[in-house]
């Protein structure tokens, strides 16, 4: 074992949160920063030869290596957990940029009431409306506090879209249900693929309020406030699950890495697998981290400030492995680490078959049309058997043949042979999906802990997820399927295959890579792991970044919020903590 | 080391397509070398025995047949594609979590929980199909029907679709026959001018493979250790 010289700050994880903190610290302070990334080094140039569906979209080259580490999962506290042996319902990243490399760059903000969900729902409907067994809480932060940081995030990535609520003024053509924006998007929306335009026309015909899907992919050439210039999207369609060949999709490697690599105060180390945060319980201080380096050597990196930005699963797991904070116990409701695990309802509400080609190979992951008429509390739930909702979209993400081939109307019963092939060839470019992204409520017995049986390649316990869909989510899905069919009909579909209703959580079916909770923020240490600045309640020199902070899923994809909260933490650390180290709340 | 195995096909059946030389380089049967009737092509195999490869070739030809709706798994070189995949990290389950204990009674929502890797699933599955390549098509279909809900068949079906539509650098989708069949153009760098232009009319640019579009395609996953 070797012990390295002390650094001022060590950052665990080289993705969106870790590299953004490194950039801010290096630009605004003289402190020394070490970033530890367990995957391989990557640069945007690596993606030029990578337009290969099999390697990236099927064999998942950019994703976490489940051969080394996965999760286990069970539905209730009474079940034995089963390891998720292959990537399925979510796809964590590995290597520089993390999941921020292969993401879809869909760029919605949360609804303002997501941050005070308990209060807003109780006020409108009474406490009885909340689903049985829920653990819905307020985050302790307001829309007004976080909105300026959403603006910074928009400018960082060069977000494209159209505001629907500009400083309280409703703007037609944007998302009129969104929280008030202080500024318009930096760039106009992306172009609209044909399928998205069909969706838009249908939604308007039905009296809804469609808007161009907000995107962290450039609709025009753009130079951000850090001086990073990137070029506009070509709509090649090799987007979600790929790295961008031209750098139009904002990724840590093209947006943050060029600055971080130039910063003399930052050292970026790859192949470093962090196993523990070294924690002195008596003084309540994290003194550094322990990791296996690229040569397999056990290494201690002492540091004054530890920033944990290793994505939801490992953020929670590292706190549990390191014995920092009290693990959550669903039976007593005591403890905090691991609580409020949520995912996201994300599925194809209706498959729509058309009598004309859609040319769906063209596109970009976030290009298309969305509507929020049934999101959050935009509609009245008084007479509905559920709370919350979600957004519908018709996207032109770039349809690819291995994953896409084989969709046939329900009249075709076979899955192989001449009849199936003929139908699948005919329908290949005539099928589209009305998709739905919905909120997942937090429940008392949905949580993370350490698995008692299964270990990673180093012998450390895997993290165990206890999660399922409850009645509320199943009712939302039923509602969404009916609406999805209505929209598909209005789009002119000749045949429609509605989704099956939700049963149990299915690890095989891709849902979204939006797993939240485990190290949630809040106003008090009794109910949360970190304060609203991401600072650990017990270890004031430890900050935990990312969607593990989020006490519930907000229907919207979490990355814009992750980046906004990271900016807020950067301000708090730089302007307050480093000047007077101690508790910020 | 086992004796090197070859898939021997009649040249006419793969007319004018790519074959794989011993050093794993792709070479083309030149058009002017149009094979004489009865001439054989020997394709070196990385994983299958010749007997296994012939069974796989016959089975994928029933899953994705060559018929009036267009070319199928035979023309796309699906057998060669699967052979290369199985010989690589995918075949050995390098990126699947394979720590015991394995729970065979897990609900289907937990996905494949077996201990066998794809190499083993194929090896065992093909034993059940002994003599398959000698059967008449109707008998072959009946045989596949018997196993169509099993792990092996579903893997074979999935790998067949992969081999039909992958970039040709992986050994399948030879001459981009799969892409031509469905009108997929491959890795086209820009659709900027066309993305909002087509409104229900087909836009069908000539397919190009990754090697034709960029100078240095990334090393395919099956070539990783």
PDB file of N, CA and C in Angstrom, chain A residues 46 49 51-52 54-56 58-59 61 65-67 70 73 75 80 82-83 85-86 191-192 194 233-236 238 357 359 361-362 401 405 415-418 420-421 429 454-455 462 506-508, chain B residues 62-63 65 67 69-71 85 90 95-97 99 101-103 108-113 148 153-154 157 162 165 169-170 182 185 188-189 191-192 195-196 198 200-201 203-204 210 218-221 224:
ATOM      1  N   UNK A  46     -12.046  10.174 -29.982  1.00  0.00           N
ATOM      2  CA  UNK A  46     -12.234   8.718 -29.992  1.00  0.00           C
ATOM      3  C   UNK A  46     -13.530   8.312 -30.683  1.00  0.00           C
ATOM      4  N   UNK A  49     -14.506   7.272 -35.193  1.00  0.00           N
ATOM      5  CA  UNK A  49     -14.665   5.967 -35.846  1.00  0.00           C
ATOM      6  C   UNK A  49     -15.700   5.084 -35.167  1.00  0.00           C
ATOM      7  N   UNK A  51     -19.258   5.086 -35.257  1.00  0.00           N
ATOM      8  CA  UNK A  51     -20.672   5.013 -35.671  1.00  0.00           C
ATOM      9  C   UNK A  51     -21.023   3.570 -35.990  1.00  0.00           C
ATOM     10  N   UNK A  52     -21.035   2.764 -34.965  1.00  0.00           N
ATOM     11  CA  UNK A  52     -21.222   1.332 -35.141  1.00  0.00           C
ATOM     12  C   UNK A  52     -22.286   0.861 -34.161  1.00  0.00           C
ATOM     13  N   UNK A  54     -23.676  -2.063 -33.512  1.00  0.00           N
ATOM     14  CA  UNK A  54     -23.451  -3.275 -32.724  1.00  0.00           C
ATOM     15  C   UNK A  54     -22.581  -2.989 -31.502  1.00  0.00           C
ATOM     16  N   UNK A  55     -21.449  -2.322 -31.715  1.00  0.00           N
ATOM     17  CA  UNK A  55     -20.513  -2.107 -30.610  1.00  0.00           C
ATOM     18  C   UNK A  55     -21.058  -1.160 -29.545  1.00  0.00           C
ATOM     19  N   UNK A  56     -21.794  -0.136 -29.976  1.00  0.00           N
ATOM     20  CA  UNK A  56     -22.186   0.908 -29.021  1.00  0.00           C
ATOM     21  C   UNK A  56     -23.628   0.788 -28.526  1.00  0.00           C
ATOM     22  N   UNK A  58     -25.568  -2.093 -28.880  1.00  0.00           N
ATOM     23  CA  UNK A  58     -25.970  -3.471 -28.564  1.00  0.00           C
ATOM     24  C   UNK A  58     -24.981  -4.105 -27.580  1.00  0.00           C
ATOM     25  N   UNK A  59     -23.703  -3.953 -27.821  1.00  0.00           N
ATOM     26  CA  UNK A  59     -22.698  -4.474 -26.879  1.00  0.00           C
ATOM     27  C   UNK A  59     -22.320  -3.429 -25.818  1.00  0.00           C
ATOM     28  N   UNK A  61     -20.510  -0.480 -25.507  1.00  0.00           N
ATOM     29  CA  UNK A  61     -19.096  -0.235 -25.276  1.00  0.00           C
ATOM     30  C   UNK A  61     -18.813   0.876 -24.260  1.00  0.00           C
ATOM     31  N   UNK A  65     -18.950  -1.786 -16.892  1.00  0.00           N
ATOM     32  CA  UNK A  65     -18.645  -3.195 -17.139  1.00  0.00           C
ATOM     33  C   UNK A  65     -19.274  -4.048 -16.037  1.00  0.00           C
ATOM     34  N   UNK A  66     -20.411  -4.672 -16.368  1.00  0.00           N
ATOM     35  CA  UNK A  66     -21.089  -5.514 -15.376  1.00  0.00           C
ATOM     36  C   UNK A  66     -20.302  -6.794 -15.071  1.00  0.00           C
ATOM     37  N   UNK A  67     -19.295  -7.087 -15.878  1.00  0.00           N
ATOM     38  CA  UNK A  67     -18.434  -8.211 -15.545  1.00  0.00           C
ATOM     39  C   UNK A  67     -17.670  -7.962 -14.245  1.00  0.00           C
ATOM     40  N   UNK A  70     -22.089  -5.073 -10.601  1.00  0.00           N
ATOM     41  CA  UNK A  70     -23.460  -4.759 -10.981  1.00  0.00           C
ATOM     42  C   UNK A  70     -24.240  -4.401  -9.722  1.00  0.00           C
ATOM     43  N   UNK A  73     -31.205  -6.792  -7.064  1.00  0.00           N
ATOM     44  CA  UNK A  73     -32.517  -6.142  -7.034  1.00  0.00           C
ATOM     45  C   UNK A  73     -33.569  -7.101  -6.497  1.00  0.00           C
ATOM     46  N   UNK A  75     -38.009  -6.967  -5.037  1.00  0.00           N
ATOM     47  CA  UNK A  75     -39.222  -6.143  -5.040  1.00  0.00           C
ATOM     48  C   UNK A  75     -39.644  -5.710  -3.639  1.00  0.00           C
ATOM     49  N   UNK A  80     -35.416 -12.374  -1.618  1.00  0.00           N
ATOM     50  CA  UNK A  80     -33.980 -12.491  -1.809  1.00  0.00           C
ATOM     51  C   UNK A  80     -33.641 -11.725  -3.098  1.00  0.00           C
ATOM     52  N   UNK A  82     -31.764 -10.642  -6.515  1.00  0.00           N
ATOM     53  CA  UNK A  82     -31.156 -11.349  -7.649  1.00  0.00           C
ATOM     54  C   UNK A  82     -30.186 -10.375  -8.317  1.00  0.00           C
ATOM     55  N   UNK A  83     -28.989 -10.830  -8.679  1.00  0.00           N
ATOM     56  CA  UNK A  83     -28.096  -9.885  -9.378  1.00  0.00           C
ATOM     57  C   UNK A  83     -28.625  -9.547 -10.768  1.00  0.00           C
ATOM     58  N   UNK A  85     -27.636  -9.293 -14.070  1.00  0.00           N
ATOM     59  CA  UNK A  85     -26.395  -9.825 -14.655  1.00  0.00           C
ATOM     60  C   UNK A  85     -25.987  -9.148 -15.951  1.00  0.00           C
ATOM     61  N   UNK A  86     -26.929  -8.491 -16.635  1.00  0.00           N
ATOM     62  CA  UNK A  86     -26.566  -7.759 -17.847  1.00  0.00           C
ATOM     63  C   UNK A  86     -27.255  -6.409 -17.844  1.00  0.00           C
ATOM     64  N   UNK A 191     -33.761  21.192 -35.178  1.00  0.00           N
ATOM     65  CA  UNK A 191     -34.722  20.942 -36.251  1.00  0.00           C
ATOM     66  C   UNK A 191     -35.693  19.848 -35.793  1.00  0.00           C
ATOM     67  N   UNK A 192     -36.831  19.777 -36.445  1.00  0.00           N
ATOM     68  CA  UNK A 192     -37.854  18.806 -36.042  1.00  0.00           C
ATOM     69  C   UNK A 192     -37.931  17.662 -37.051  1.00  0.00           C
ATOM     70  N   UNK A 194     -39.450  14.450 -39.006  1.00  0.00           N
ATOM     71  CA  UNK A 194     -40.818  14.296 -39.494  1.00  0.00           C
ATOM     72  C   UNK A 194     -41.744  13.702 -38.437  1.00  0.00           C
ATOM     73  N   UNK A 233     -25.324  20.299 -34.703  1.00  0.00           N
ATOM     74  CA  UNK A 233     -25.661  18.892 -34.957  1.00  0.00           C
ATOM     75  C   UNK A 233     -25.953  18.641 -36.431  1.00  0.00           C
ATOM     76  N   UNK A 234     -25.519  17.450 -36.913  1.00  0.00           N
ATOM     77  CA  UNK A 234     -25.753  17.034 -38.303  1.00  0.00           C
ATOM     78  C   UNK A 234     -26.926  16.059 -38.427  1.00  0.00           C
ATOM     79  N   UNK A 235     -27.538  15.672 -37.306  1.00  0.00           N
ATOM     80  CA  UNK A 235     -28.668  14.736 -37.329  1.00  0.00           C
ATOM     81  C   UNK A 235     -28.296  13.389 -37.948  1.00  0.00           C
ATOM     82  N   UNK A 236     -27.109  12.905 -37.590  1.00  0.00           N
ATOM     83  CA  UNK A 236     -26.648  11.630 -38.156  1.00  0.00           C
ATOM     84  C   UNK A 236     -27.411  10.450 -37.576  1.00  0.00           C
ATOM     85  N   UNK A 238     -26.650   8.709 -34.903  1.00  0.00           N
ATOM     86  CA  UNK A 238     -25.813   7.884 -34.005  1.00  0.00           C
ATOM     87  C   UNK A 238     -25.556   8.726 -32.757  1.00  0.00           C
ATOM     88  N   UNK A 357     -43.308   6.055 -45.373  1.00  0.00           N
ATOM     89  CA  UNK A 357     -41.999   5.978 -44.710  1.00  0.00           C
ATOM     90  C   UNK A 357     -41.733   7.222 -43.853  1.00  0.00           C
ATOM     91  N   UNK A 359     -38.468   7.822 -42.538  1.00  0.00           N
ATOM     92  CA  UNK A 359     -37.028   8.160 -42.611  1.00  0.00           C
ATOM     93  C   UNK A 359     -36.436   8.383 -41.225  1.00  0.00           C
ATOM     94  N   UNK A 361     -34.068   7.067 -39.694  1.00  0.00           N
ATOM     95  CA  UNK A 361     -32.622   6.971 -39.462  1.00  0.00           C
ATOM     96  C   UNK A 361     -32.019   8.343 -39.216  1.00  0.00           C
ATOM     97  N   UNK A 362     -32.679   9.387 -39.723  1.00  0.00           N
ATOM     98  CA  UNK A 362     -32.188  10.743 -39.490  1.00  0.00           C
ATOM     99  C   UNK A 362     -32.670  11.213 -38.128  1.00  0.00           C
ATOM    100  N   UNK A 401     -31.095  -0.222 -37.022  1.00  0.00           N
ATOM    101  CA  UNK A 401     -31.763  -1.451 -37.468  1.00  0.00           C
ATOM    102  C   UNK A 401     -31.662  -2.666 -36.547  1.00  0.00           C
ATOM    103  N   UNK A 405     -35.319  -3.354 -35.766  1.00  0.00           N
ATOM    104  CA  UNK A 405     -35.965  -4.284 -36.686  1.00  0.00           C
ATOM    105  C   UNK A 405     -36.860  -5.272 -35.946  1.00  0.00           C
ATOM    106  N   UNK A 415     -42.479 -14.720 -34.992  1.00  0.00           N
ATOM    107  CA  UNK A 415     -41.313 -13.891 -34.671  1.00  0.00           C
ATOM    108  C   UNK A 415     -40.102 -14.280 -35.502  1.00  0.00           C
ATOM    109  N   UNK A 416     -40.277 -15.215 -36.401  1.00  0.00           N
ATOM    110  CA  UNK A 416     -39.196 -15.603 -37.307  1.00  0.00           C
ATOM    111  C   UNK A 416     -39.823 -16.256 -38.537  1.00  0.00           C
ATOM    112  N   UNK A 417     -39.013 -16.417 -39.587  1.00  0.00           N
ATOM    113  CA  UNK A 417     -39.521 -17.038 -40.811  1.00  0.00           C
ATOM    114  C   UNK A 417     -40.056 -16.012 -41.804  1.00  0.00           C
ATOM    115  N   UNK A 418     -40.509 -16.513 -42.948  1.00  0.00           N
ATOM    116  CA  UNK A 418     -40.856 -15.653 -44.090  1.00  0.00           C
ATOM    117  C   UNK A 418     -41.941 -14.623 -43.799  1.00  0.00           C
ATOM    118  N   UNK A 420     -42.988 -13.285 -40.970  1.00  0.00           N
ATOM    119  CA  UNK A 420     -42.490 -12.235 -40.066  1.00  0.00           C
ATOM    120  C   UNK A 420     -41.502 -11.318 -40.773  1.00  0.00           C
ATOM    121  N   UNK A 421     -40.580 -11.929 -41.506  1.00  0.00           N
ATOM    122  CA  UNK A 421     -39.563 -11.125 -42.188  1.00  0.00           C
ATOM    123  C   UNK A 421     -40.199 -10.136 -43.156  1.00  0.00           C
ATOM    124  N   UNK A 429     -39.555   1.056 -41.564  1.00  0.00           N
ATOM    125  CA  UNK A 429     -39.474   2.525 -41.517  1.00  0.00           C
ATOM    126  C   UNK A 429     -40.858   3.170 -41.500  1.00  0.00           C
ATOM    127  N   UNK A 454     -23.768 -11.078  -2.792  1.00  0.00           N
ATOM    128  CA  UNK A 454     -23.004 -10.868  -4.019  1.00  0.00           C
ATOM    129  C   UNK A 454     -21.969  -9.749  -3.867  1.00  0.00           C
ATOM    130  N   UNK A 455     -20.791 -10.000  -4.472  1.00  0.00           N
ATOM    131  CA  UNK A 455     -19.653  -9.075  -4.337  1.00  0.00           C
ATOM    132  C   UNK A 455     -19.175  -8.608  -5.722  1.00  0.00           C
ATOM    133  N   UNK A 462     -22.009  -5.809  -3.408  1.00  0.00           N
ATOM    134  CA  UNK A 462     -22.757  -5.020  -4.380  1.00  0.00           C
ATOM    135  C   UNK A 462     -23.828  -4.218  -3.659  1.00  0.00           C
ATOM    136  N   UNK A 506     -39.103  -4.389 -14.337  1.00  0.00           N
ATOM    137  CA  UNK A 506     -38.491  -5.347 -15.258  1.00  0.00           C
ATOM    138  C   UNK A 506     -37.050  -4.918 -15.557  1.00  0.00           C
ATOM    139  N   UNK A 507     -36.097  -5.707 -15.081  1.00  0.00           N
ATOM    140  CA  UNK A 507     -34.685  -5.317 -15.257  1.00  0.00           C
ATOM    141  C   UNK A 507     -34.230  -5.459 -16.706  1.00  0.00           C
ATOM    142  N   UNK A 508     -35.040  -6.127 -17.541  1.00  0.00           N
ATOM    143  CA  UNK A 508     -34.612  -6.378 -18.926  1.00  0.00           C
ATOM    144  C   UNK A 508     -34.912  -5.211 -19.844  1.00  0.00           C
TER     145      UNK A 508
ATOM    146  N   UNK B  62     -33.545 -20.306 -41.922  1.00  0.00           N
ATOM    147  CA  UNK B  62     -34.983 -20.467 -41.679  1.00  0.00           C
ATOM    148  C   UNK B  62     -35.518 -19.296 -40.840  1.00  0.00           C
ATOM    149  N   UNK B  63     -34.695 -18.771 -39.954  1.00  0.00           N
ATOM    150  CA  UNK B  63     -35.130 -17.638 -39.124  1.00  0.00           C
ATOM    151  C   UNK B  63     -35.288 -16.388 -39.980  1.00  0.00           C
ATOM    152  N   UNK B  65     -35.148 -16.020 -43.755  1.00  0.00           N
ATOM    153  CA  UNK B  65     -34.948 -16.748 -45.005  1.00  0.00           C
ATOM    154  C   UNK B  65     -34.677 -15.842 -46.207  1.00  0.00           C
ATOM    155  N   UNK B  67     -35.970 -15.140 -49.643  1.00  0.00           N
ATOM    156  CA  UNK B  67     -37.257 -15.432 -50.295  1.00  0.00           C
ATOM    157  C   UNK B  67     -37.661 -14.259 -51.177  1.00  0.00           C
ATOM    158  N   UNK B  69     -39.247 -11.711 -50.577  1.00  0.00           N
ATOM    159  CA  UNK B  69     -39.146 -10.372 -49.975  1.00  0.00           C
ATOM    160  C   UNK B  69     -37.694  -9.895 -49.865  1.00  0.00           C
ATOM    161  N   UNK B  70     -36.744 -10.719 -50.328  1.00  0.00           N
ATOM    162  CA  UNK B  70     -35.370 -10.221 -50.384  1.00  0.00           C
ATOM    163  C   UNK B  70     -34.358 -11.192 -49.811  1.00  0.00           C
ATOM    164  N   UNK B  71     -33.070 -10.772 -49.824  1.00  0.00           N
ATOM    165  CA  UNK B  71     -32.006 -11.630 -49.319  1.00  0.00           C
ATOM    166  C   UNK B  71     -32.150 -11.885 -47.820  1.00  0.00           C
ATOM    167  N   UNK B  85     -18.411 -13.416 -33.203  1.00  0.00           N
ATOM    168  CA  UNK B  85     -18.911 -12.899 -31.929  1.00  0.00           C
ATOM    169  C   UNK B  85     -18.644 -13.890 -30.800  1.00  0.00           C
ATOM    170  N   UNK B  90     -17.779 -11.261 -26.061  1.00  0.00           N
ATOM    171  CA  UNK B  90     -19.211 -11.508 -25.923  1.00  0.00           C
ATOM    172  C   UNK B  90     -19.475 -13.001 -25.704  1.00  0.00           C
ATOM    173  N   UNK B  95     -18.402  -9.320 -20.159  1.00  0.00           N
ATOM    174  CA  UNK B  95     -19.044  -8.142 -19.564  1.00  0.00           C
ATOM    175  C   UNK B  95     -20.381  -8.473 -18.889  1.00  0.00           C
ATOM    176  N   UNK B  96     -20.611  -9.751 -18.617  1.00  0.00           N
ATOM    177  CA  UNK B  96     -21.807 -10.126 -17.850  1.00  0.00           C
ATOM    178  C   UNK B  96     -21.372 -10.494 -16.445  1.00  0.00           C
ATOM    179  N   UNK B  97     -22.209 -10.192 -15.475  1.00  0.00           N
ATOM    180  CA  UNK B  97     -21.890 -10.536 -14.088  1.00  0.00           C
ATOM    181  C   UNK B  97     -22.106 -12.037 -13.910  1.00  0.00           C
ATOM    182  N   UNK B  99     -20.866 -14.045 -11.222  1.00  0.00           N
ATOM    183  CA  UNK B  99     -20.583 -14.610  -9.905  1.00  0.00           C
ATOM    184  C   UNK B  99     -21.736 -15.514  -9.467  1.00  0.00           C
ATOM    185  N   UNK B 101     -24.052 -17.318  -6.348  1.00  0.00           N
ATOM    186  CA  UNK B 101     -24.917 -18.410  -6.848  1.00  0.00           C
ATOM    187  C   UNK B 101     -25.866 -17.960  -7.964  1.00  0.00           C
ATOM    188  N   UNK B 102     -26.158 -18.909  -8.861  1.00  0.00           N
ATOM    189  CA  UNK B 102     -27.122 -18.671  -9.937  1.00  0.00           C
ATOM    190  C   UNK B 102     -28.492 -19.152  -9.479  1.00  0.00           C
ATOM    191  N   UNK B 103     -29.483 -18.345  -9.712  1.00  0.00           N
ATOM    192  CA  UNK B 103     -30.835 -18.697  -9.274  1.00  0.00           C
ATOM    193  C   UNK B 103     -31.688 -18.992 -10.505  1.00  0.00           C
ATOM    194  N   UNK B 108     -38.825 -13.950 -14.640  1.00  0.00           N
ATOM    195  CA  UNK B 108     -38.268 -13.603 -15.954  1.00  0.00           C
ATOM    196  C   UNK B 108     -37.846 -12.139 -16.026  1.00  0.00           C
ATOM    197  N   UNK B 109     -38.455 -11.286 -15.182  1.00  0.00           N
ATOM    198  CA  UNK B 109     -38.088  -9.872 -15.187  1.00  0.00           C
ATOM    199  C   UNK B 109     -36.614  -9.643 -14.833  1.00  0.00           C
ATOM    200  N   UNK B 110     -35.967 -10.661 -14.241  1.00  0.00           N
ATOM    201  CA  UNK B 110     -34.567 -10.506 -13.868  1.00  0.00           C
ATOM    202  C   UNK B 110     -33.614 -10.903 -14.996  1.00  0.00           C
ATOM    203  N   UNK B 111     -34.176 -11.266 -16.140  1.00  0.00           N
ATOM    204  CA  UNK B 111     -33.335 -11.542 -17.298  1.00  0.00           C
ATOM    205  C   UNK B 111     -32.630 -12.884 -17.196  1.00  0.00           C
ATOM    206  N   UNK B 112     -31.769 -13.146 -18.154  1.00  0.00           N
ATOM    207  CA  UNK B 112     -31.065 -14.428 -18.200  1.00  0.00           C
ATOM    208  C   UNK B 112     -30.199 -14.594 -16.963  1.00  0.00           C
ATOM    209  N   UNK B 113     -30.433 -15.650 -16.223  1.00  0.00           N
ATOM    210  CA  UNK B 113     -29.712 -15.883 -14.959  1.00  0.00           C
ATOM    211  C   UNK B 113     -28.869 -17.157 -15.025  1.00  0.00           C
ATOM    212  N   UNK B 148     -38.448 -22.939 -29.881  1.00  0.00           N
ATOM    213  CA  UNK B 148     -38.492 -21.484 -30.075  1.00  0.00           C
ATOM    214  C   UNK B 148     -38.688 -20.676 -28.793  1.00  0.00           C
ATOM    215  N   UNK B 153     -32.577 -20.759 -28.729  1.00  0.00           N
ATOM    216  CA  UNK B 153     -33.222 -20.216 -29.928  1.00  0.00           C
ATOM    217  C   UNK B 153     -33.299 -18.698 -29.871  1.00  0.00           C
ATOM    218  N   UNK B 154     -33.635 -18.171 -28.703  1.00  0.00           N
ATOM    219  CA  UNK B 154     -33.771 -16.720 -28.611  1.00  0.00           C
ATOM    220  C   UNK B 154     -32.442 -16.003 -28.809  1.00  0.00           C
ATOM    221  N   UNK B 157     -31.812 -16.227 -32.573  1.00  0.00           N
ATOM    222  CA  UNK B 157     -32.648 -15.269 -33.296  1.00  0.00           C
ATOM    223  C   UNK B 157     -32.089 -13.848 -33.153  1.00  0.00           C
ATOM    224  N   UNK B 162     -28.724  -9.306 -35.468  1.00  0.00           N
ATOM    225  CA  UNK B 162     -27.457  -8.549 -35.377  1.00  0.00           C
ATOM    226  C   UNK B 162     -26.618  -8.748 -36.637  1.00  0.00           C
ATOM    227  N   UNK B 165     -27.875  -6.870 -39.775  1.00  0.00           N
ATOM    228  CA  UNK B 165     -27.891  -5.400 -39.847  1.00  0.00           C
ATOM    229  C   UNK B 165     -26.682  -4.701 -39.227  1.00  0.00           C
ATOM    230  N   UNK B 169     -18.070  -4.522 -40.966  1.00  0.00           N
ATOM    231  CA  UNK B 169     -16.776  -4.823 -40.344  1.00  0.00           C
ATOM    232  C   UNK B 169     -16.868  -6.009 -39.372  1.00  0.00           C
ATOM    233  N   UNK B 170     -18.094  -6.355 -38.947  1.00  0.00           N
ATOM    234  CA  UNK B 170     -18.258  -7.470 -38.018  1.00  0.00           C
ATOM    235  C   UNK B 170     -18.452  -8.809 -38.728  1.00  0.00           C
ATOM    236  N   UNK B 182     -33.853  -2.841 -45.997  1.00  0.00           N
ATOM    237  CA  UNK B 182     -34.773  -2.004 -45.210  1.00  0.00           C
ATOM    238  C   UNK B 182     -34.582  -0.507 -45.460  1.00  0.00           C
ATOM    239  N   UNK B 185     -29.198   3.673 -44.422  1.00  0.00           N
ATOM    240  CA  UNK B 185     -28.005   4.086 -45.163  1.00  0.00           C
ATOM    241  C   UNK B 185     -26.679   3.853 -44.442  1.00  0.00           C
ATOM    242  N   UNK B 188     -24.186   7.602 -41.939  1.00  0.00           N
ATOM    243  CA  UNK B 188     -24.180   8.787 -42.805  1.00  0.00           C
ATOM    244  C   UNK B 188     -23.861   9.988 -41.942  1.00  0.00           C
ATOM    245  N   UNK B 189     -22.810  10.696 -42.303  1.00  0.00           N
ATOM    246  CA  UNK B 189     -22.325  11.749 -41.411  1.00  0.00           C
ATOM    247  C   UNK B 189     -23.324  12.889 -41.242  1.00  0.00           C
ATOM    248  N   UNK B 191     -27.301  14.571 -42.150  1.00  0.00           N
ATOM    249  CA  UNK B 191     -28.650  14.645 -42.721  1.00  0.00           C
ATOM    250  C   UNK B 191     -29.208  16.053 -42.521  1.00  0.00           C
ATOM    251  N   UNK B 192     -28.305  16.991 -42.320  1.00  0.00           N
ATOM    252  CA  UNK B 192     -28.710  18.355 -41.976  1.00  0.00           C
ATOM    253  C   UNK B 192     -29.689  18.921 -43.012  1.00  0.00           C
ATOM    254  N   UNK B 195     -33.264  16.571 -42.999  1.00  0.00           N
ATOM    255  CA  UNK B 195     -34.028  16.171 -41.824  1.00  0.00           C
ATOM    256  C   UNK B 195     -35.447  16.739 -41.819  1.00  0.00           C
ATOM    257  N   UNK B 196     -35.616  17.956 -42.324  1.00  0.00           N
ATOM    258  CA  UNK B 196     -36.969  18.538 -42.337  1.00  0.00           C
ATOM    259  C   UNK B 196     -37.582  18.545 -43.736  1.00  0.00           C
ATOM    260  N   UNK B 198     -38.141  15.769 -45.937  1.00  0.00           N
ATOM    261  CA  UNK B 198     -38.987  14.647 -46.348  1.00  0.00           C
ATOM    262  C   UNK B 198     -40.193  14.518 -45.435  1.00  0.00           C
ATOM    263  N   UNK B 200     -42.867  12.027 -45.399  1.00  0.00           N
ATOM    264  CA  UNK B 200     -43.609  10.821 -45.752  1.00  0.00           C
ATOM    265  C   UNK B 200     -43.191  10.204 -47.078  1.00  0.00           C
ATOM    266  N   UNK B 201     -42.214  10.824 -47.764  1.00  0.00           N
ATOM    267  CA  UNK B 201     -41.650  10.206 -48.957  1.00  0.00           C
ATOM    268  C   UNK B 201     -40.354   9.524 -48.544  1.00  0.00           C
ATOM    269  N   UNK B 203     -36.587   8.622 -48.303  1.00  0.00           N
ATOM    270  CA  UNK B 203     -35.257   9.164 -48.612  1.00  0.00           C
ATOM    271  C   UNK B 203     -34.293   8.002 -48.416  1.00  0.00           C
ATOM    272  N   UNK B 204     -33.699   7.555 -49.489  1.00  0.00           N
ATOM    273  CA  UNK B 204     -32.916   6.326 -49.450  1.00  0.00           C
ATOM    274  C   UNK B 204     -31.526   6.515 -50.035  1.00  0.00           C
ATOM    275  N   UNK B 210     -18.995   1.813 -42.382  1.00  0.00           N
ATOM    276  CA  UNK B 210     -18.146   2.675 -41.566  1.00  0.00           C
ATOM    277  C   UNK B 210     -16.762   2.847 -42.202  1.00  0.00           C
ATOM    278  N   UNK B 218     -13.168   2.388 -35.327  1.00  0.00           N
ATOM    279  CA  UNK B 218     -12.681   1.841 -34.057  1.00  0.00           C
ATOM    280  C   UNK B 218     -12.606   0.318 -34.157  1.00  0.00           C
ATOM    281  N   UNK B 219     -11.686  -0.237 -33.403  1.00  0.00           N
ATOM    282  CA  UNK B 219     -11.522  -1.697 -33.395  1.00  0.00           C
ATOM    283  C   UNK B 219     -12.835  -2.343 -32.926  1.00  0.00           C
ATOM    284  N   UNK B 220     -13.358  -3.315 -33.685  1.00  0.00           N
ATOM    285  CA  UNK B 220     -14.635  -3.906 -33.272  1.00  0.00           C
ATOM    286  C   UNK B 220     -14.521  -4.652 -31.938  1.00  0.00           C
ATOM    287  N   UNK B 221     -15.624  -4.706 -31.206  1.00  0.00           N
ATOM    288  CA  UNK B 221     -15.591  -5.313 -29.866  1.00  0.00           C
ATOM    289  C   UNK B 221     -15.136  -6.768 -29.903  1.00  0.00           C
ATOM    290  N   UNK B 224     -11.492  -7.363 -29.250  1.00  0.00           N
ATOM    291  CA  UNK B 224     -10.901  -7.038 -27.942  1.00  0.00           C
ATOM    292  C   UNK B 224     -10.584  -8.331 -27.203  1.00  0.00           C
TER     293      UNK B 224
END
